[in-house]
CSV table of C-alpha atoms in Angstrom, one decimal:
chain,number,residue,atom,x,y,z
A,1,UNK,CA,3.9,43.6,13.5
A,2,UNK,CA,2.1,40.8,15.4
A,3,UNK,CA,1.3,39.0,12.1
A,4,UNK,CA,4.9,39.2,11.0
A,5,UNK,CA,6.1,37.8,14.3
A,6,UNK,CA,3.6,34.9,14.0
A,7,UNK,CA,4.9,34.1,10.5
A,8,UNK,CA,8.5,34.1,11.8
A,9,UNK,CA,7.6,31.9,14.7
A,10,UNK,CA,5.8,29.4,12.5
A,11,UNK,CA,8.7,29.4,10.0
A,12,UNK,CA,11.2,28.6,12.8
A,13,UNK,CA,9.1,25.7,14.1
A,14,UNK,CA,8.4,24.4,10.5
A,15,UNK,CA,12.0,24.8,9.3
A,16,UNK,CA,13.3,21.4,10.6
A,17,UNK,CA,10.4,19.5,9.1
A,18,UNK,CA,10.6,21.3,5.8
A,19,UNK,CA,14.4,20.8,5.7
A,20,UNK,CA,13.9,17.1,6.3
A,21,UNK,CA,11.4,16.8,3.5
A,22,UNK,CA,13.7,18.6,1.1
A,23,UNK,CA,16.8,16.6,2.0
A,24,UNK,CA,15.2,13.2,2.5
A,25,UNK,CA,12.4,13.3,-0.1
A,26,UNK,CA,12.7,16.0,-2.8
A,27,UNK,CA,16.4,15.9,-3.3
A,28,UNK,CA,16.6,12.1,-3.7
A,29,UNK,CA,13.5,12.1,-6.0
A,30,UNK,CA,15.1,14.8,-8.2
A,31,UNK,CA,18.3,12.8,-8.3
A,32,UNK,CA,16.3,9.7,-9.3
A,33,UNK,CA,14.6,11.7,-12.1
A,34,UNK,CA,17.9,13.0,-13.3
A,35,UNK,CA,19.4,9.5,-13.2
A,36,UNK,CA,16.7,8.2,-15.6
A,37,UNK,CA,18.3,10.4,-18.4
A,38,UNK,CA,21.7,8.6,-18.2
A,39,UNK,CA,23.0,5.1,-18.9
A,40,UNK,CA,25.9,3.3,-17.3
A,41,UNK,CA,28.7,2.1,-19.6
A,42,UNK,CA,31.3,-0.3,-18.3
A,43,UNK,CA,31.6,-2.3,-15.1
A,44,UNK,CA,32.7,-1.6,-11.6
A,45,UNK,CA,35.0,1.3,-10.9
A,46,UNK,CA,35.6,1.8,-14.6
A,47,UNK,CA,31.9,2.4,-15.3
A,48,UNK,CA,30.9,5.9,-16.4
A,49,UNK,CA,27.5,7.5,-17.0
A,50,UNK,CA,26.6,8.9,-20.4
A,51,UNK,CA,23.6,11.0,-21.3
A,52,UNK,CA,20.9,8.8,-22.9
A,53,UNK,CA,17.8,11.0,-23.0
A,54,UNK,CA,14.7,8.8,-23.0
A,55,UNK,CA,16.5,5.6,-23.9
A,56,UNK,CA,15.9,4.0,-20.5
A,57,UNK,CA,12.1,4.5,-20.9
A,58,UNK,CA,12.3,3.0,-24.4
A,59,UNK,CA,14.2,0.0,-23.0
A,60,UNK,CA,11.7,-0.6,-20.2
A,61,UNK,CA,8.6,-0.2,-22.3
A,62,UNK,CA,9.9,-2.5,-25.0
A,63,UNK,CA,10.6,-5.2,-22.3
A,64,UNK,CA,7.8,-7.7,-22.1
A,65,UNK,CA,8.8,-8.7,-18.6
A,66,UNK,CA,8.5,-5.1,-17.4
A,67,UNK,CA,5.2,-4.6,-19.1
A,68,UNK,CA,3.9,-7.8,-17.4
A,69,UNK,CA,5.2,-6.4,-14.1
A,70,UNK,CA,3.4,-3.1,-14.7
A,71,UNK,CA,0.1,-4.8,-15.4
A,72,UNK,CA,0.5,-7.2,-12.5
A,73,UNK,CA,1.2,-4.3,-10.1
A,74,UNK,CA,-1.9,-2.4,-11.1
A,75,UNK,CA,-4.1,-5.5,-10.9
A,76,UNK,CA,-2.5,-6.4,-7.6
A,77,UNK,CA,-3.5,-3.0,-6.2
A,78,UNK,CA,-7.0,-3.1,-7.7
A,79,UNK,CA,-7.6,-6.3,-5.8
A,80,UNK,CA,-5.8,-5.8,-2.5
A,81,UNK,CA,-6.9,-2.2,-1.8
A,82,UNK,CA,-10.7,-2.8,-1.9
A,83,UNK,CA,-10.2,-6.1,-0.1
A,84,UNK,CA,-8.3,-4.7,2.8
A,85,UNK,CA,-10.5,-1.6,3.2
A,86,UNK,CA,-13.7,-3.6,3.0
A,87,UNK,CA,-12.5,-6.1,5.6
A,88,UNK,CA,-11.1,-3.3,7.8
A,89,UNK,CA,-14.4,-1.5,7.6
A,90,UNK,CA,-16.4,-4.6,8.4
A,91,UNK,CA,-14.2,-5.3,11.5
A,92,UNK,CA,-14.4,-1.6,12.6
A,93,UNK,CA,-18.2,-1.6,12.4
A,94,UNK,CA,-18.3,-4.9,14.3
A,95,UNK,CA,-15.9,-3.7,17.0
A,96,UNK,CA,-17.8,-0.5,17.6
A,97,UNK,CA,-20.9,-2.5,18.7
A,98,UNK,CA,-21.4,-3.5,22.3
A,99,UNK,CA,-19.7,-6.9,22.2
A,100,UNK,CA,-18.4,-8.9,25.1
A,101,UNK,CA,-14.6,-8.4,25.3
A,102,UNK,CA,-14.6,-5.7,22.6
A,103,UNK,CA,-11.3,-4.3,23.8
A,104,UNK,CA,-9.7,-7.7,23.7
A,105,UNK,CA,-10.9,-8.3,20.1
A,106,UNK,CA,-9.6,-4.9,19.0
A,107,UNK,CA,-6.2,-5.7,20.5
A,108,UNK,CA,-6.1,-9.1,18.9
A,109,UNK,CA,-6.8,-7.6,15.5
A,110,UNK,CA,-4.2,-4.9,16.0
A,111,UNK,CA,-1.4,-7.1,17.3
A,112,UNK,CA,-0.1,-8.0,13.8
A,113,UNK,CA,0.6,-4.3,13.2
A,114,UNK,CA,3.0,-4.3,16.1
A,115,UNK,CA,5.1,-7.0,14.6
A,116,UNK,CA,7.7,-5.9,12.0
A,117,UNK,CA,6.8,-6.9,8.5
A,118,UNK,CA,10.0,-9.0,8.4
A,119,UNK,CA,8.8,-11.0,11.4
A,120,UNK,CA,5.3,-11.4,9.9
A,121,UNK,CA,6.8,-12.6,6.6
A,122,UNK,CA,9.0,-15.2,8.3
A,123,UNK,CA,6.0,-16.4,10.3
A,124,UNK,CA,3.8,-16.8,7.2
A,125,UNK,CA,6.7,-18.4,5.3
A,126,UNK,CA,6.8,-21.1,8.0
A,127,UNK,CA,3.0,-21.4,8.2
A,128,UNK,CA,2.5,-21.8,4.5
A,129,UNK,CA,5.4,-24.3,3.8
A,130,UNK,CA,4.5,-27.6,2.3
A,131,UNK,CA,4.9,-29.3,5.7
A,132,UNK,CA,3.7,-26.3,7.6
A,133,UNK,CA,0.7,-26.0,10.0
A,134,UNK,CA,-1.7,-24.5,7.4
A,135,UNK,CA,-1.3,-27.6,5.2
A,136,UNK,CA,-1.5,-29.8,8.2
A,137,UNK,CA,-4.9,-28.1,9.1
A,138,UNK,CA,-6.1,-28.6,5.5
A,139,UNK,CA,-5.1,-32.2,5.7
A,140,UNK,CA,-7.6,-32.7,8.5
A,141,UNK,CA,-10.4,-31.7,6.1
A,142,UNK,CA,-9.1,-34.0,3.4
A,143,UNK,CA,-7.4,-31.3,1.4
A,144,UNK,CA,-4.0,-32.1,0.0
A,145,UNK,CA,-1.0,-29.9,0.6
A,146,UNK,CA,-1.0,-26.6,-1.3
A,147,UNK,CA,2.1,-25.1,-2.8
A,148,UNK,CA,1.3,-21.5,-1.8
A,149,UNK,CA,4.6,-19.5,-2.4
A,150,UNK,CA,6.0,-22.1,-4.9
A,151,UNK,CA,3.0,-22.0,-7.2
A,152,UNK,CA,2.7,-19.3,-9.9
A,153,UNK,CA,-1.1,-19.4,-9.4
A,154,UNK,CA,-1.0,-19.2,-5.6
A,155,UNK,CA,2.1,-17.1,-4.8
A,156,UNK,CA,0.5,-13.7,-5.4
A,157,UNK,CA,-2.7,-14.4,-3.5
A,158,UNK,CA,-0.4,-15.7,-0.7
A,159,UNK,CA,1.4,-12.3,-0.7
A,160,UNK,CA,-2.0,-10.6,-0.6
A,161,UNK,CA,-2.7,-12.7,2.6
A,162,UNK,CA,0.5,-11.6,4.2
A,163,UNK,CA,0.0,-7.9,3.4
A,164,UNK,CA,-3.6,-8.0,4.6
A,165,UNK,CA,-2.7,-9.7,7.8
A,166,UNK,CA,-0.9,-6.5,8.8
A,167,UNK,CA,-3.0,-4.0,6.9
A,168,UNK,CA,-6.5,-4.8,8.1
A,169,UNK,CA,-5.8,-4.2,11.8
A,170,UNK,CA,-3.9,-1.0,11.0
A,171,UNK,CA,-6.6,0.6,8.9
A,172,UNK,CA,-9.2,-0.6,11.3
A,173,UNK,CA,-8.0,1.9,13.9
A,174,UNK,CA,-8.5,4.9,11.6
A,175,UNK,CA,-12.0,3.7,10.7
A,176,UNK,CA,-13.0,3.1,14.3
A,177,UNK,CA,-12.0,6.7,15.0
A,178,UNK,CA,-14.2,7.9,12.1
A,179,UNK,CA,-17.1,5.7,13.3
A,180,UNK,CA,-16.9,7.1,16.8
A,181,UNK,CA,-17.1,10.6,15.5
A,182,UNK,CA,-20.5,10.1,13.9
A,183,UNK,CA,-23.2,11.7,16.0
A,184,UNK,CA,-25.3,8.9,17.7
A,185,UNK,CA,-28.4,11.0,17.2
A,186,UNK,CA,-28.3,10.3,13.5
A,187,UNK,CA,-28.6,6.6,14.2
A,188,UNK,CA,-31.4,7.1,16.7
A,189,UNK,CA,-33.3,9.1,14.1
A,190,UNK,CA,-32.8,6.3,11.5
A,191,UNK,CA,-34.0,3.8,14.0
A,192,UNK,CA,-37.1,5.8,14.7
A,193,UNK,CA,-37.8,5.9,11.0
A,194,UNK,CA,-37.6,2.1,10.8
A,195,UNK,CA,-34.3,1.8,8.9
A,196,UNK,CA,-32.7,-1.6,9.2
A,197,UNK,CA,-29.0,-2.4,9.8
A,198,UNK,CA,-28.1,-2.5,6.0
A,199,UNK,CA,-30.1,0.6,5.2
A,200,UNK,CA,-28.5,2.5,8.0
A,201,UNK,CA,-25.0,1.4,6.9
A,202,UNK,CA,-25.4,2.3,3.3
A,203,UNK,CA,-27.4,5.6,3.8
A,204,UNK,CA,-25.8,6.9,6.9
A,205,UNK,CA,-22.5,5.3,7.9
A,206,UNK,CA,-20.8,5.2,4.5
A,207,UNK,CA,-21.7,8.8,3.5
A,208,UNK,CA,-20.5,10.1,6.8
A,209,UNK,CA,-17.3,8.0,6.6
A,210,UNK,CA,-16.1,9.5,3.2
A,211,UNK,CA,-13.3,11.5,4.7
A,212,UNK,CA,-11.8,8.7,6.8
A,213,UNK,CA,-12.3,6.2,3.9
A,214,UNK,CA,-10.6,8.6,1.5
A,215,UNK,CA,-7.5,8.9,3.8
A,216,UNK,CA,-7.4,5.1,4.3
A,217,UNK,CA,-7.8,4.5,0.6
A,218,UNK,CA,-5.0,6.8,-0.4
A,219,UNK,CA,-2.7,5.6,2.4
A,220,UNK,CA,-3.4,2.0,1.6
A,221,UNK,CA,-2.8,2.5,-2.1
A,222,UNK,CA,0.6,4.1,-1.4
A,223,UNK,CA,1.6,1.3,1.0
A,224,UNK,CA,0.7,-1.5,-1.4
A,225,UNK,CA,2.3,0.1,-4.4
A,226,UNK,CA,5.6,0.1,-2.5
A,227,UNK,CA,5.2,-3.3,-0.9
A,228,UNK,CA,8.6,-5.0,-1.0
A,229,UNK,CA,9.6,-7.1,2.0
A,230,UNK,CA,7.2,-10.1,1.7
A,231,UNK,CA,8.0,-10.3,-2.0
A,232,UNK,CA,11.7,-10.2,-1.4
A,233,UNK,CA,11.7,-12.6,1.5
A,234,UNK,CA,9.1,-15.1,0.5
A,235,UNK,CA,9.2,-15.5,-3.3
A,236,UNK,CA,12.1,-13.3,-4.6
A,237,UNK,CA,9.7,-12.3,-7.4
A,238,UNK,CA,9.0,-15.9,-8.4
A,239,UNK,CA,7.9,-18.4,-9.3
A,240,UNK,CA,8.0,-17.5,-13.0
A,241,UNK,CA,7.9,-13.8,-12.2
A,242,UNK,CA,4.4,-14.2,-10.8
A,243,UNK,CA,5.0,-12.0,-7.7
A,244,UNK,CA,7.4,-9.5,-9.4
A,245,UNK,CA,5.9,-6.1,-8.6
A,246,UNK,CA,7.3,-2.7,-9.7
A,247,UNK,CA,9.0,-2.0,-6.4
A,248,UNK,CA,10.8,-5.3,-6.5
A,249,UNK,CA,11.6,-4.8,-10.1
A,250,UNK,CA,13.3,-1.5,-9.4
A,251,UNK,CA,15.3,-3.0,-6.5
A,252,UNK,CA,16.4,-6.0,-8.6
A,253,UNK,CA,17.5,-3.9,-11.6
A,254,UNK,CA,19.5,-1.6,-9.3
A,255,UNK,CA,21.2,-4.0,-6.9
A,256,UNK,CA,21.0,-7.4,-8.6
A,257,UNK,CA,21.5,-6.5,-12.2
A,258,UNK,CA,23.7,-3.4,-11.5
A,259,UNK,CA,21.4,-1.2,-13.6
A,260,UNK,CA,20.8,1.8,-11.3
A,261,UNK,CA,19.5,4.0,-14.2
A,262,UNK,CA,16.9,1.5,-15.3
A,263,UNK,CA,16.1,1.0,-11.6
A,264,UNK,CA,15.5,4.7,-11.2
A,265,UNK,CA,13.3,4.7,-14.3
A,266,UNK,CA,11.2,1.8,-13.0
A,267,UNK,CA,10.8,3.7,-9.7
A,268,UNK,CA,9.7,6.9,-11.5
A,269,UNK,CA,7.2,4.9,-13.5
A,270,UNK,CA,5.9,3.4,-10.2
A,271,UNK,CA,5.6,6.9,-8.6
A,272,UNK,CA,3.7,8.4,-11.6
A,273,UNK,CA,1.2,5.5,-11.8
A,274,UNK,CA,0.7,5.7,-8.0
A,275,UNK,CA,0.1,9.5,-8.2
A,276,UNK,CA,-2.3,9.0,-11.1
A,277,UNK,CA,-4.4,6.4,-9.2
A,278,UNK,CA,-4.5,8.6,-6.1
A,279,UNK,CA,-5.6,11.6,-8.2
A,280,UNK,CA,-8.4,9.5,-9.7
A,281,UNK,CA,-9.5,8.4,-6.2
A,282,UNK,CA,-9.6,12.1,-5.0
A,283,UNK,CA,-11.6,13.1,-8.2
A,284,UNK,CA,-14.1,10.3,-7.8
A,285,UNK,CA,-14.8,10.9,-4.2
A,286,UNK,CA,-14.9,14.7,-4.7
A,287,UNK,CA,-17.5,14.2,-7.4
A,288,UNK,CA,-19.6,12.0,-5.1
A,289,UNK,CA,-19.4,14.7,-2.4
A,290,UNK,CA,-20.7,17.3,-4.9
């Protein structure tokens, strides 16, 4: 009787959250999957949807621009995820040491996370203009003005910079929490054994940080796969499609080209790739734990 009452109580408290997940996540996702099986014929109010089977997938995977976007998105994440996590880990380790003004430094690194991504994108758009302060600073060192967002070679690295400006401080907090949970006696024992700073980091800190690092890695992967605002605001996918990622591609096909079925298909492809990479991350870290 007591167990039944506990189950009922848990169900009552969980019901609003489960209902929100079903209505706001699962139902829209199911609708998007269903939409990929149809195509729109006609324009405006006269348009109608007809069953198309796997035609939308065939259209996308025969489109060289889409294939380029697919490869670019994967490579973007293979670069930005390790970069952000490595820098966040380095900052977290540094700011768990006994440094003067440690709290002030933590606040300074975290401040970008408190600014909406729209505001950060605007600020970086101004900073990296041809006549902006960054180029002005480079001029002091005799370096000519850089095109940044208007260069096919520099636009995507500039997007990486904007995303990392926000991401590093955010993930730093989780890693600091993990570092603070490590028993100090382990470090004292390593010190007695004569282990240096690098040996201690690789042999003690990293192995004991696997769970926080796994969480940060998965969350960072998801966040960067759905990165949209800096691309839409700063480059609009250009120049020459150099910053078109899958999330922006889905948005553009849906709202700019009025191809919601292709947009839904692009979104589903993005989701499947993201889930595959996350599954691989879980598998690799689980094997290392074993």
